Coordinates of C-alpha atoms and ligand atoms in Angstrom, one line a residue:
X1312 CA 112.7 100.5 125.2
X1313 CA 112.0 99.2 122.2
X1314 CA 113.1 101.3 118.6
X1315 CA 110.8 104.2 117.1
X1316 CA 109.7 103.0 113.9
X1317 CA 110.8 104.7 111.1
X1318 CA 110.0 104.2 107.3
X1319 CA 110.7 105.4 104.4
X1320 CA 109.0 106.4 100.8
X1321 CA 112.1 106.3 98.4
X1322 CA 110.7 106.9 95.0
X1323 CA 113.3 108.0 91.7
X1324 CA 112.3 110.9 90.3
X1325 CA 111.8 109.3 86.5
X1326 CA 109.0 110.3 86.1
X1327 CA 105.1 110.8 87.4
X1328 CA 104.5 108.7 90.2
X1329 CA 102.1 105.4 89.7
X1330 CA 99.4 104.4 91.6
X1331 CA 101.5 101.8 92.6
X1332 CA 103.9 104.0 94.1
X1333 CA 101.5 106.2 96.0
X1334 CA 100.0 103.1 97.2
X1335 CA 103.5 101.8 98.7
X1336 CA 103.6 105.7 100.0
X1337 CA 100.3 104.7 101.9
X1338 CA 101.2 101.6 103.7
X1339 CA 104.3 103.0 104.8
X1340 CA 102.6 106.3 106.0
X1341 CA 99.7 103.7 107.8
X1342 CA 102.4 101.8 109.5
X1343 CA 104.3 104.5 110.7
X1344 CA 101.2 106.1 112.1
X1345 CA 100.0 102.8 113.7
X1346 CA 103.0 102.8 115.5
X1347 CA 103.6 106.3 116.1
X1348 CA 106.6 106.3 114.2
X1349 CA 108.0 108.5 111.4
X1350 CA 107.4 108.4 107.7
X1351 CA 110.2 109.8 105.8
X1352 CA 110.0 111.1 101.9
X1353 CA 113.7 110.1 100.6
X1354 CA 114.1 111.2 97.0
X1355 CA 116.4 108.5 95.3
X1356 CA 117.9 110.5 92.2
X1357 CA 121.6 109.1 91.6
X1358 CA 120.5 107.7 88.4
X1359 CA 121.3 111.0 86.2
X1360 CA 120.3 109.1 83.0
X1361 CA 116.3 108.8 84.3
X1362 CA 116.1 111.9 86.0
X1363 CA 112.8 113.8 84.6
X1364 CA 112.6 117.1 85.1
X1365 CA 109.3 118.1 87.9
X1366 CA 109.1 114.4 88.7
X1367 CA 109.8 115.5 92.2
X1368 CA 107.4 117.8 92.6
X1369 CA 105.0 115.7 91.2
X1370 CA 105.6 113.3 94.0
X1371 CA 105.7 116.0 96.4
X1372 CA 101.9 117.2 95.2
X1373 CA 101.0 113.8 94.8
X1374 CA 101.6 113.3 98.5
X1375 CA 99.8 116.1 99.6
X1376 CA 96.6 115.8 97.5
X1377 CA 96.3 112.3 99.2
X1378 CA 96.9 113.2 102.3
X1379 CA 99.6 111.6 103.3
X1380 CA 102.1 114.3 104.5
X1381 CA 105.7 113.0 105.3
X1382 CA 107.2 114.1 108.5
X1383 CA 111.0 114.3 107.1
X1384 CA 112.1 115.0 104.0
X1385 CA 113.3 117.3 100.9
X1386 CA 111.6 120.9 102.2
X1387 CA 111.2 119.2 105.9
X1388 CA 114.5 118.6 107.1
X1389 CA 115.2 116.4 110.0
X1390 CA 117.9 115.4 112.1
X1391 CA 119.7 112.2 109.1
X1392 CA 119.3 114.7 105.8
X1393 CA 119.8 115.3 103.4
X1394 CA 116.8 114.1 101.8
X1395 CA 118.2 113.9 98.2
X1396 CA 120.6 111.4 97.6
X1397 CA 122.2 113.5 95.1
X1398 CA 123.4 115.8 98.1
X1399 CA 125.2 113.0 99.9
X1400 CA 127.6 112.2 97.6
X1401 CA 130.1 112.3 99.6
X1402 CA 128.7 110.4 102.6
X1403 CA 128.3 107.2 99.7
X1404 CA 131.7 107.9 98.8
X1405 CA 133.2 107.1 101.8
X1406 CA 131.1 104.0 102.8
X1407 CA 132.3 102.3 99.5
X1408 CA 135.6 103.4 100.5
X1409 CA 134.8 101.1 103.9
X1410 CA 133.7 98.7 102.1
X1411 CA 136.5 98.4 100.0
X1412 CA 138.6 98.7 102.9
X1413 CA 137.4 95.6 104.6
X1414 CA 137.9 93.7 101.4
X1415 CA 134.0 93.6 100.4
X1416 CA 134.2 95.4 97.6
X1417 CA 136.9 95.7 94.8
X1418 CA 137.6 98.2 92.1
X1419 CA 136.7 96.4 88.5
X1420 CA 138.6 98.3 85.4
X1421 CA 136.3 96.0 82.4
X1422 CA 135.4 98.7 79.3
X1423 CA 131.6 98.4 78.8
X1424 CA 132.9 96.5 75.5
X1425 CA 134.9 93.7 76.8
X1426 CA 132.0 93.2 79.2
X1427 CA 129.5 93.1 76.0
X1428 CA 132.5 90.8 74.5
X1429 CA 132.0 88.4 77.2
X1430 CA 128.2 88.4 76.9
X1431 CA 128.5 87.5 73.6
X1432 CA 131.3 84.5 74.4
X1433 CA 129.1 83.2 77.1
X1434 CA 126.0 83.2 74.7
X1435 CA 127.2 81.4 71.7
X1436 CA 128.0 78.5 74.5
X1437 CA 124.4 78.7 74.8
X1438 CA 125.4 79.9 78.8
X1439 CA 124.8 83.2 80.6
X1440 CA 127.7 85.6 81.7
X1441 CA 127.8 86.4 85.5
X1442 CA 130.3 88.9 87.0
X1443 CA 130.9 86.6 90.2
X1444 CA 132.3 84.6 92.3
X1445 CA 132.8 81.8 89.5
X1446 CA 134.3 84.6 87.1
X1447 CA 136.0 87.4 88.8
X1448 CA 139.2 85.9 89.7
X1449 CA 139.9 85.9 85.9
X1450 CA 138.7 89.7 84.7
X1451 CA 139.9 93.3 84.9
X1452 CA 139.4 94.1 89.0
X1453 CA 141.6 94.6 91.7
X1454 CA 141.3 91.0 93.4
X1455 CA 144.4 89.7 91.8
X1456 CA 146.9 93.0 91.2
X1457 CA 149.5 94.4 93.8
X1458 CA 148.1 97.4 95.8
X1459 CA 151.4 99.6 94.0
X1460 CA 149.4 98.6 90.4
X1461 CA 146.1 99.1 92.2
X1462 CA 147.3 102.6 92.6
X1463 CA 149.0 103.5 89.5
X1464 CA 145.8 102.7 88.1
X1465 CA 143.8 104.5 89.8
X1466 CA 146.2 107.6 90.2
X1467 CA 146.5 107.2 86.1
X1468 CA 142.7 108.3 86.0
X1469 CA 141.8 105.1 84.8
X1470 CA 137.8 104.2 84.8
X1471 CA 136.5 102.1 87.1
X1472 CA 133.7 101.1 88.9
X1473 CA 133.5 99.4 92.6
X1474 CA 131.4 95.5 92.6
X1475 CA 130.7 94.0 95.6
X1476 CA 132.4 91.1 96.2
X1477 CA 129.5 88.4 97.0
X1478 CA 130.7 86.0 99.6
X1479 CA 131.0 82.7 98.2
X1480 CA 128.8 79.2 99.0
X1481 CA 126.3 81.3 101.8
X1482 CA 123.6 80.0 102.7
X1483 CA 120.9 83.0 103.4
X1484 CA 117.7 82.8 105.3
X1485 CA 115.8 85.7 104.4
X1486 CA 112.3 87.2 105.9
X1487 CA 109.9 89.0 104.5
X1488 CA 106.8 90.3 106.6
X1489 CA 104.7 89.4 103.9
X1490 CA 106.1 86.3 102.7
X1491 CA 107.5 84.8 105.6
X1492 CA 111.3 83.0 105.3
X1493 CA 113.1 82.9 101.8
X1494 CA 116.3 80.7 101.8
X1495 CA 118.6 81.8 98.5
X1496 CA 122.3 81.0 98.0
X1497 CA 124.7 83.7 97.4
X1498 CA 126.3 80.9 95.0
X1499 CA 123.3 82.4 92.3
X1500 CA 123.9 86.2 92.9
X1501 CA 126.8 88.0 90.9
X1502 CA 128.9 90.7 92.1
X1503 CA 126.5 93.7 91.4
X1504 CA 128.0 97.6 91.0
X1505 CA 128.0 99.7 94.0
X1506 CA 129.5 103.0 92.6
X1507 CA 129.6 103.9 89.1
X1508 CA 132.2 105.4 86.4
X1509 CA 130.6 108.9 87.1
X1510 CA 131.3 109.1 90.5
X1511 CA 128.0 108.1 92.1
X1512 CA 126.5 105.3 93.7
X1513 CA 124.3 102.9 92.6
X1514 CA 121.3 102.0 94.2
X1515 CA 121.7 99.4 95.9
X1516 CA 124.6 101.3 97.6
X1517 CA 123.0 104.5 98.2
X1518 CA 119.6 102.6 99.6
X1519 CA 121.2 100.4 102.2
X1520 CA 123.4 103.4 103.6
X1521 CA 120.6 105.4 103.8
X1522 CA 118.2 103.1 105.3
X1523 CA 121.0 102.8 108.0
X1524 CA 121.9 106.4 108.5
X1525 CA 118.3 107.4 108.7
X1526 CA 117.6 104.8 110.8
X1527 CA 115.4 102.8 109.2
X1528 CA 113.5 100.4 111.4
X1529 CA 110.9 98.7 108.4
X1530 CA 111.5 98.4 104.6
X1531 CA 108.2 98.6 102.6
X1532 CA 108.4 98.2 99.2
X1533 CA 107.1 96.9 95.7
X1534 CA 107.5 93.5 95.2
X1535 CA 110.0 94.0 92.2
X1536 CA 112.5 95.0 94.8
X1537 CA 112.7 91.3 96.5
X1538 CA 115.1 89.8 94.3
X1539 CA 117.7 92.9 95.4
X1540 CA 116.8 91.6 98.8
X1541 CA 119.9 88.5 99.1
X1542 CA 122.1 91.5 98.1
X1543 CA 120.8 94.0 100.4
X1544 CA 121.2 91.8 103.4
X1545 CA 124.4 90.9 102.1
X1546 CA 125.7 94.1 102.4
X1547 CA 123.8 95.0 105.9
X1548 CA 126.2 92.2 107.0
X1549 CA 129.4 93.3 104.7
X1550 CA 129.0 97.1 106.5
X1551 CA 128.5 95.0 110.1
X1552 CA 125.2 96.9 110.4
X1553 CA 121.8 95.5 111.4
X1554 CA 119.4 95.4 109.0
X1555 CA 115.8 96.7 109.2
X1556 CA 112.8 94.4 108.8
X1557 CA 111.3 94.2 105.3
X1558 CA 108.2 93.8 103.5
X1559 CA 107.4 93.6 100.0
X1560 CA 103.9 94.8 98.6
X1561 CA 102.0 92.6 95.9
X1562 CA 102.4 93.7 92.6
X1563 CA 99.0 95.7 91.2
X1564 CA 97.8 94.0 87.9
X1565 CA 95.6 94.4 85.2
X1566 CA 92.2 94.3 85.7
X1567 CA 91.9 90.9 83.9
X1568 CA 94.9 89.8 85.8
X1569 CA 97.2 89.1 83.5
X1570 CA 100.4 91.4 84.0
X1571 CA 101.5 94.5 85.7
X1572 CA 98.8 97.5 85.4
X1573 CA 100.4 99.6 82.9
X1574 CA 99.3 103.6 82.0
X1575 CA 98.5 101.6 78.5
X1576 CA 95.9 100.0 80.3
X1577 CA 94.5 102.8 81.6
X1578 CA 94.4 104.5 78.4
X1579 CA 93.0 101.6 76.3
X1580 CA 89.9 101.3 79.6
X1581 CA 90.0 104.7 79.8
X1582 CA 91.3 104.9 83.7
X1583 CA 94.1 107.0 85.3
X1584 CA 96.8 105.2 86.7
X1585 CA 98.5 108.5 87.9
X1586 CA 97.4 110.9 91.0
X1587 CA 97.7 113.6 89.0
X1588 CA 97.2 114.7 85.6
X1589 CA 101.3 114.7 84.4
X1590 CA 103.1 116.0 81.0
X1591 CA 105.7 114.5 79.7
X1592 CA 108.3 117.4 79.3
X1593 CA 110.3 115.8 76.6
X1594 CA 106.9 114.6 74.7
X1595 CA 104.5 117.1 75.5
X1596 CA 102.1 114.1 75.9
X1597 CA 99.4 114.5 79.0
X1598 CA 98.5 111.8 81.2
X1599 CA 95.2 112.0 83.3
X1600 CA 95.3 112.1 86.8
X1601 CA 92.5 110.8 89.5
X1602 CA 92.5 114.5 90.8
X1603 CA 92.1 116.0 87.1
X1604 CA 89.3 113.0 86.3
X1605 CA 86.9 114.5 89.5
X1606 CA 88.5 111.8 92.1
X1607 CA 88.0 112.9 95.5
X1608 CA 91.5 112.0 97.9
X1609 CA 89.7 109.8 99.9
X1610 CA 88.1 107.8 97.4
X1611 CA 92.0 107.1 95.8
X1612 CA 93.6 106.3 99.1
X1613 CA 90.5 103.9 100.0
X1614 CA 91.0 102.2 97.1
X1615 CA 94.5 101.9 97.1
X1616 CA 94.2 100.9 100.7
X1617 CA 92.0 98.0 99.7
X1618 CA 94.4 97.0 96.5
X1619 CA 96.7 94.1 98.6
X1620 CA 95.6 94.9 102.1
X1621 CA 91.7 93.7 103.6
X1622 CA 90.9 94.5 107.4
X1623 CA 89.5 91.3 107.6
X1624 CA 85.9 92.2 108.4
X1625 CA 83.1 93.6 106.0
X1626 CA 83.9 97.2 106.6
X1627 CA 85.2 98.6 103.1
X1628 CA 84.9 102.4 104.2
X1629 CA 87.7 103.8 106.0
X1630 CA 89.2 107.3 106.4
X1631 CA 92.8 107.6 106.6
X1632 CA 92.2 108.1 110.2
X1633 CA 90.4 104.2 110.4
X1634 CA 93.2 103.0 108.1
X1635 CA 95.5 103.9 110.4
X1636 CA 94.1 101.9 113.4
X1637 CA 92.9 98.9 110.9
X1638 CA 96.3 98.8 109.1
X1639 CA 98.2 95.4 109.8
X1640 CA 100.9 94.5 107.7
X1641 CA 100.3 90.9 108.3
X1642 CA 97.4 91.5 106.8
X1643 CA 98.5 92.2 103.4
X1644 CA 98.6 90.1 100.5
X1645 CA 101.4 88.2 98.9
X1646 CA 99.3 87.5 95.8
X1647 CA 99.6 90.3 93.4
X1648 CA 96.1 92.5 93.2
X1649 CA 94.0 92.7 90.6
X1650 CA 92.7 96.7 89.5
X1651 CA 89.2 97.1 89.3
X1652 CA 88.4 100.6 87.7
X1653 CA 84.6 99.9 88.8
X1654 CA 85.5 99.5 92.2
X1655 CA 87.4 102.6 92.5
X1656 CA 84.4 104.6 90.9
X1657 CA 82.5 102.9 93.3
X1658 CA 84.6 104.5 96.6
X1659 CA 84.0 107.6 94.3
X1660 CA 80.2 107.1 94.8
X1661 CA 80.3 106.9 98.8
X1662 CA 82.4 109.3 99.4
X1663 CA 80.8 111.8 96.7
X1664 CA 77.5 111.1 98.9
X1665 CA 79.5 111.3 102.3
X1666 CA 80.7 115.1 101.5
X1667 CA 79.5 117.8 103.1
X1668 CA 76.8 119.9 100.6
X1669 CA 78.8 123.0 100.8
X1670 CA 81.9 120.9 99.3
X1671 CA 79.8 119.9 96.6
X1672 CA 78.4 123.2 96.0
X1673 CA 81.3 125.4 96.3
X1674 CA 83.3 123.1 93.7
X1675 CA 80.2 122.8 91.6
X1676 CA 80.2 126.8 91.8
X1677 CA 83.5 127.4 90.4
X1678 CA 82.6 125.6 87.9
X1679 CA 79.5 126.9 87.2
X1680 CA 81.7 130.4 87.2
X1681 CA 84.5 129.1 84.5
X1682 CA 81.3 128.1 82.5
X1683 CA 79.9 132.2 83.2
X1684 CA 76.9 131.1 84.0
X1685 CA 75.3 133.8 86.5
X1686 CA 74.4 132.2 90.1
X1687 CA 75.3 132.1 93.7
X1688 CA 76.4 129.9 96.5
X1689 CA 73.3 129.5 98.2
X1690 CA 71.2 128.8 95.1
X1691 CA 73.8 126.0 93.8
X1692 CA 73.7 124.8 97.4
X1693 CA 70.0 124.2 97.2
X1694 CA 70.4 122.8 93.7
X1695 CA 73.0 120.6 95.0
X1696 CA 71.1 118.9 97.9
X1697 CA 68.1 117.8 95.4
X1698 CA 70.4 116.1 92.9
X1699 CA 73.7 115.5 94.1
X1700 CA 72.0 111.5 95.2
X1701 CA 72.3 110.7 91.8
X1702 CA 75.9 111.8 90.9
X1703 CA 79.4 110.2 90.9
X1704 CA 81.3 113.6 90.3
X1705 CA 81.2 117.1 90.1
X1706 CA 81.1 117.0 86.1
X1707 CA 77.9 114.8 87.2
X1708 CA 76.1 117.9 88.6
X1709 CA 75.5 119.9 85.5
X1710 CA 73.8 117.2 83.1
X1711 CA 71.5 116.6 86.2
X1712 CA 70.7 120.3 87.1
X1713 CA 71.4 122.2 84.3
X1714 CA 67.7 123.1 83.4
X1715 CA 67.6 124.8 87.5
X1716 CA 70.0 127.6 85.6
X1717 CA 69.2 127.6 82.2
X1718 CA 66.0 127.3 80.2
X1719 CA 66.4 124.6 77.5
X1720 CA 66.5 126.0 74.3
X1721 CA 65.1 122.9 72.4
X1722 CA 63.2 119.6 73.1
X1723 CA 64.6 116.2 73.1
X1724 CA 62.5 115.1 70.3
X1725 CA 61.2 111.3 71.2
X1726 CA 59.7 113.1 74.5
X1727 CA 58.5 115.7 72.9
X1728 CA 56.5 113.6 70.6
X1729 CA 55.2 111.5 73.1
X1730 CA 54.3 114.3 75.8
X1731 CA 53.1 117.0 73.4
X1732 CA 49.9 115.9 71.8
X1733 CA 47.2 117.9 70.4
X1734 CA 45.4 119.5 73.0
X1735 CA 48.6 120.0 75.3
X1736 CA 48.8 123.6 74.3
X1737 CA 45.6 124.4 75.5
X1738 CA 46.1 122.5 78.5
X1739 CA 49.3 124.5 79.2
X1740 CA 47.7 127.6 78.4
X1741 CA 45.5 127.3 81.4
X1742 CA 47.8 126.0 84.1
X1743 CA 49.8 129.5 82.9
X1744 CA 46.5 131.0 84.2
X1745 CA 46.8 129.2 87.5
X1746 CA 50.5 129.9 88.2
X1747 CA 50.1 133.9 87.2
X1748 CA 47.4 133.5 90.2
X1749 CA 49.6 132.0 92.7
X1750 CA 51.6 134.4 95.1
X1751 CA 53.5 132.4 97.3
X1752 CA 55.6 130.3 94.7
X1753 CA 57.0 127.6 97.6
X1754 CA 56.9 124.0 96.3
X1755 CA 54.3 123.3 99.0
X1756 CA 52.2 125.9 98.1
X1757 CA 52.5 124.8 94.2
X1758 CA 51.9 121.5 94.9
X1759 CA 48.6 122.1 97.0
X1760 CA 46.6 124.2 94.4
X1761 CA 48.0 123.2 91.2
X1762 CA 47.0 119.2 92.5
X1763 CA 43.6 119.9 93.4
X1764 CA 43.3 121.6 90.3
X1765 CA 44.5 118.8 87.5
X1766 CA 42.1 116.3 89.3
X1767 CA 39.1 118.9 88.9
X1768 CA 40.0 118.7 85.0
X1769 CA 39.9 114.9 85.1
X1770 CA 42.9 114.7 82.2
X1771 CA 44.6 112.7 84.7
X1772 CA 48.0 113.8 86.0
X1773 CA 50.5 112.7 82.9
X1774 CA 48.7 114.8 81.0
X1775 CA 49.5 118.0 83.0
X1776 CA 52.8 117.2 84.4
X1777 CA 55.3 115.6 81.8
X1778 CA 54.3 118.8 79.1
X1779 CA 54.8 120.7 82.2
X1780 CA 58.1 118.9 83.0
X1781 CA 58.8 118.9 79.3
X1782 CA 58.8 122.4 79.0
X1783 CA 60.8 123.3 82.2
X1784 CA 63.6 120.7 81.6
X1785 CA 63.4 120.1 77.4
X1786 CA 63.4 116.7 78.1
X1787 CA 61.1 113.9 80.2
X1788 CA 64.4 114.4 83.7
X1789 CA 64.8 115.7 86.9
X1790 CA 63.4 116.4 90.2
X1791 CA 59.8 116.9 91.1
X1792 CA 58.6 119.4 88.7
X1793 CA 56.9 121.6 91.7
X1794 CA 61.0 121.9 93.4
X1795 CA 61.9 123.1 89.8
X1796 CA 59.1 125.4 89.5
X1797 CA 59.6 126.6 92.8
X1798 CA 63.6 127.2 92.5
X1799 CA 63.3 128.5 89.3
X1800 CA 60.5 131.2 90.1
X1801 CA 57.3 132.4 88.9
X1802 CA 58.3 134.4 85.8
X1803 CA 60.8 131.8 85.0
X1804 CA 58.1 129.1 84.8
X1805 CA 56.1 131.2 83.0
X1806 CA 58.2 132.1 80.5
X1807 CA 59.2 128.4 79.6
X1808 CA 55.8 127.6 79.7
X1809 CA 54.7 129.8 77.2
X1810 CA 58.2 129.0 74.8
X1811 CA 57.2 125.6 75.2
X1812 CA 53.3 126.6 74.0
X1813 CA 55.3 128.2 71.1
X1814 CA 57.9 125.9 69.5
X1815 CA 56.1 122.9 69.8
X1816 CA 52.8 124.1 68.7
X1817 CA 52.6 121.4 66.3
Ligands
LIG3310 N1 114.2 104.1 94.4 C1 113.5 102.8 94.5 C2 112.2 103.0 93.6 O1 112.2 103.8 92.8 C3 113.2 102.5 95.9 C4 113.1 101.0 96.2 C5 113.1 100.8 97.7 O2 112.1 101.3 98.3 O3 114.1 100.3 98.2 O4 111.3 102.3 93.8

């Protein structure tokens, strides 16, 4: 029987979580689900300097406004928690002691200073200090002392922290799903910290013994993680474990290419590059989100979807659902992809059009609630299915149907000048005479007697209908004027109609 796939969304909680981040929490979700495997949420928090406080539940909501729910994880505990590397302390501690043990890994007693020293030394040669296989054999570690001075050391509370010890002149053949075979000699790596002075794991440490424990089958991650990879599979072999598969995403870039997409880009285009709208607790400083910015889910995890990954065909609209059958990890890209703002407003677009009316009108509702302006469901619903074709978002709605709730209270003055001429007033005037007639107020109805009517005038229809739109709307927009005049109402019309007749007499 071949293995379950498992994989694994392992973010640090330093903050809010980038786009780039949810995106790697989508491919990892779309593989698992293509293979009917697990996707776990692991929250990698050993680095007590970066910890930001709500940075985990801000990936935990960012997550579940996309839709992409995990199915183990910090509130969903499985069999291999906990979820938190910060409650498995102990479980790190003793798989460094392994390590160690085997003579993998050795305890190294250099201060920060005489390391900074070094630095320094190497530098002025014009050469660059390593911690390695060239260098170890003459610092501070426990390579060259007795075990009895090993221990008096150590029993003497003296501070330490545990390198690995890289195997010297080894040849490594890497693979990447995504980038197919690496070869890198451990001769260029340097013996990187496992555990640190404050009792907790780095890492590099904590990552590989958690891929392990919680069975990890696939790695998917950002591309800035790929030079860690010689290490990682360095120390899959050190423990005597197999190591997963791995894959490293393309980086996201700036929309002209040049660089990583950065929230200063976002701020200078005026995009988000966050989920959701975050503040900084230290800073106070707000950062918009997709969901705060009118974004529907599906829209986001389209786009993301499409940033590094292409099915191939023409198709660019997929529900999760069709991501999940269409996802191929050797289809994605190892060239890093550029972000096109306009492209995600354009998924916006579809998917705005796609949703149901009700959606529409029950979030254009609330609005229209928080705003106190006095309606109902059904009538915004109605509203909603004559204009909604022409918007992107919800904020959209009211700029295009604002005048089917409120009358306008002044004219926009170039169409008022060109619409209202000198004998408009009278004309209006009369075609208040028709509509006080009319009973049944349908837009049908309207349209059949009020027609008939302007061509028995011979003014020609402009003449009739922009003062007539004019005065419903306030400016020269909108639907057919008979669907406003119908939604509105008789006494509605009327009454803007005869304000119109009034302020713009002249
Ligand atoms: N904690 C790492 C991060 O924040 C995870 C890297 C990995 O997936 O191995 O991106």
């Amino acid at each position: 029987m071949t293995q379950k796939v498992r994989v694994r969304f392992a973010p640090s909680p330093t903050g809010p979580l980038h786009i780039g981040g949810v995106r790697t929490a989508l491919y990892n979700y779309l593989f698992a689900k293509k293979h009917g495997g697990d996707f776990l949420l692991r929250i990698e928090d050993t680095d007590q300097t970066r910890f930001v406080e709500g940075a985990e539940e801000y990936i935990k909501n960012s997550l579940a406004w996309c839709g992409i729910p995990y199915d183990e994880g910090p509130g969903k505990e499985g069999e291999v928690g906990p979820y938190k590397q910060s409650e498995r302390r102990a479980i790190y501690e003793s798989h460094v002691q392994d390590l160690i043990d085997k003579g993998e890994a050795y305890y190294a007693f250099d201060t920060p200073e005489e390391l900074n020293q070094l630095r320094e030394t190497y530098e002025a040669k014009g050469e660059k200090f390593s911690y390695g296989p060239l260098t170890r054999n003459e610092l501070n570690n426990s390579l060259h002392i007795s075990k009895e001075e090993l221990q008096q050391r150590l029993d003497s509370g003296e501070a330490y922290v545990v390198r690995f010890k890289t195997p010297i002149n080894k040849s490594l053949q890497l693979k990447d799903e995504v980038r197919g075979y690496i070869e890198v000699s451990s001769d260029v790596l340097d013996d990187k910290v496992l555990f640190k002075s404050d009792g907790l794991p780095t890492y590099h440490l904590a990552n590989i013994v958690d891929d392990h424990l919680m069975k990890i089958t696939h790695v998917i991650r950002g591309e800035e993680w790929l030079p860690s990879l010689p290490l990682h599979i360095l120390l899959y072999e050190a423990f005597g474990w197999e190591a997963p598969k791995f894959a490293h995403l393309p980086l996201i870039l700036k929309p002209n290419g040049k660089g990583k997409l950065s929230k200063r880009d976002g701020d200078k285009d005026g995009f988000p590059v966050f989920p959701l709208a975050w503040e900084d607790p230290t800073s106070g400083e707000v950062s918009r989100g997709y969901k705060e910015d009118g974004y529907l889910p599906s829209a986001v995890v389209n786009m993301l979807a499409f940033l590094g990954w292409n099915p191939g065909t023409e198709q660019e609209l997929f529900s999760l659902e069709e991501l999940t059958h269409a996802f191929d990890l050797n289809k994605v890209n190892k060239a890093g992809a550029k972000f096109d703002p306009n492209k995600t407003k354009w998924f916006q677009q579809q998917y705005f059009q796609l949703s149901p009316d009700e959606a529409i009108a029950n979030a254009y509702f609330e609005e229209l609630n928080n705003m106190e302006v006095n309606t109902n469901i059904d009538y915004v619903t109605h509203v909603v299915k004559t204009v909604k074709e022409r918007a992107v978002f919800v904020a959209d709605l009211w700029e295009l149907s604002s005048f089917y709730f409120e009358a306008p209270s002044d004219f926009e003055a170039k169409a008022a000048k060109k619409v209202w001429k000198e004998d408009t007033a009278h004309i209006i005037k009369q075609l208040v005479e028709v509509l006080s007639e009319i009973e049944d107020f349908s837009e049908a109805n309207l349209q059949q007697i009020v027609k008939p009517w302007i061509s028995d005038l011979g003014l020609g229809f402009g003449k009739v209908m922009q003062p007539f739109r004019l005065s419903l709307v306030g400016d020269m927009k909108g639907p057919d004027v008979f669907h406003i005049a119908s939604s509105i109402g008789k006494n509605e019309t009327i009454k803007r109609l005869n304000f119109a007749i009034k302020n713009l007499a002249d």
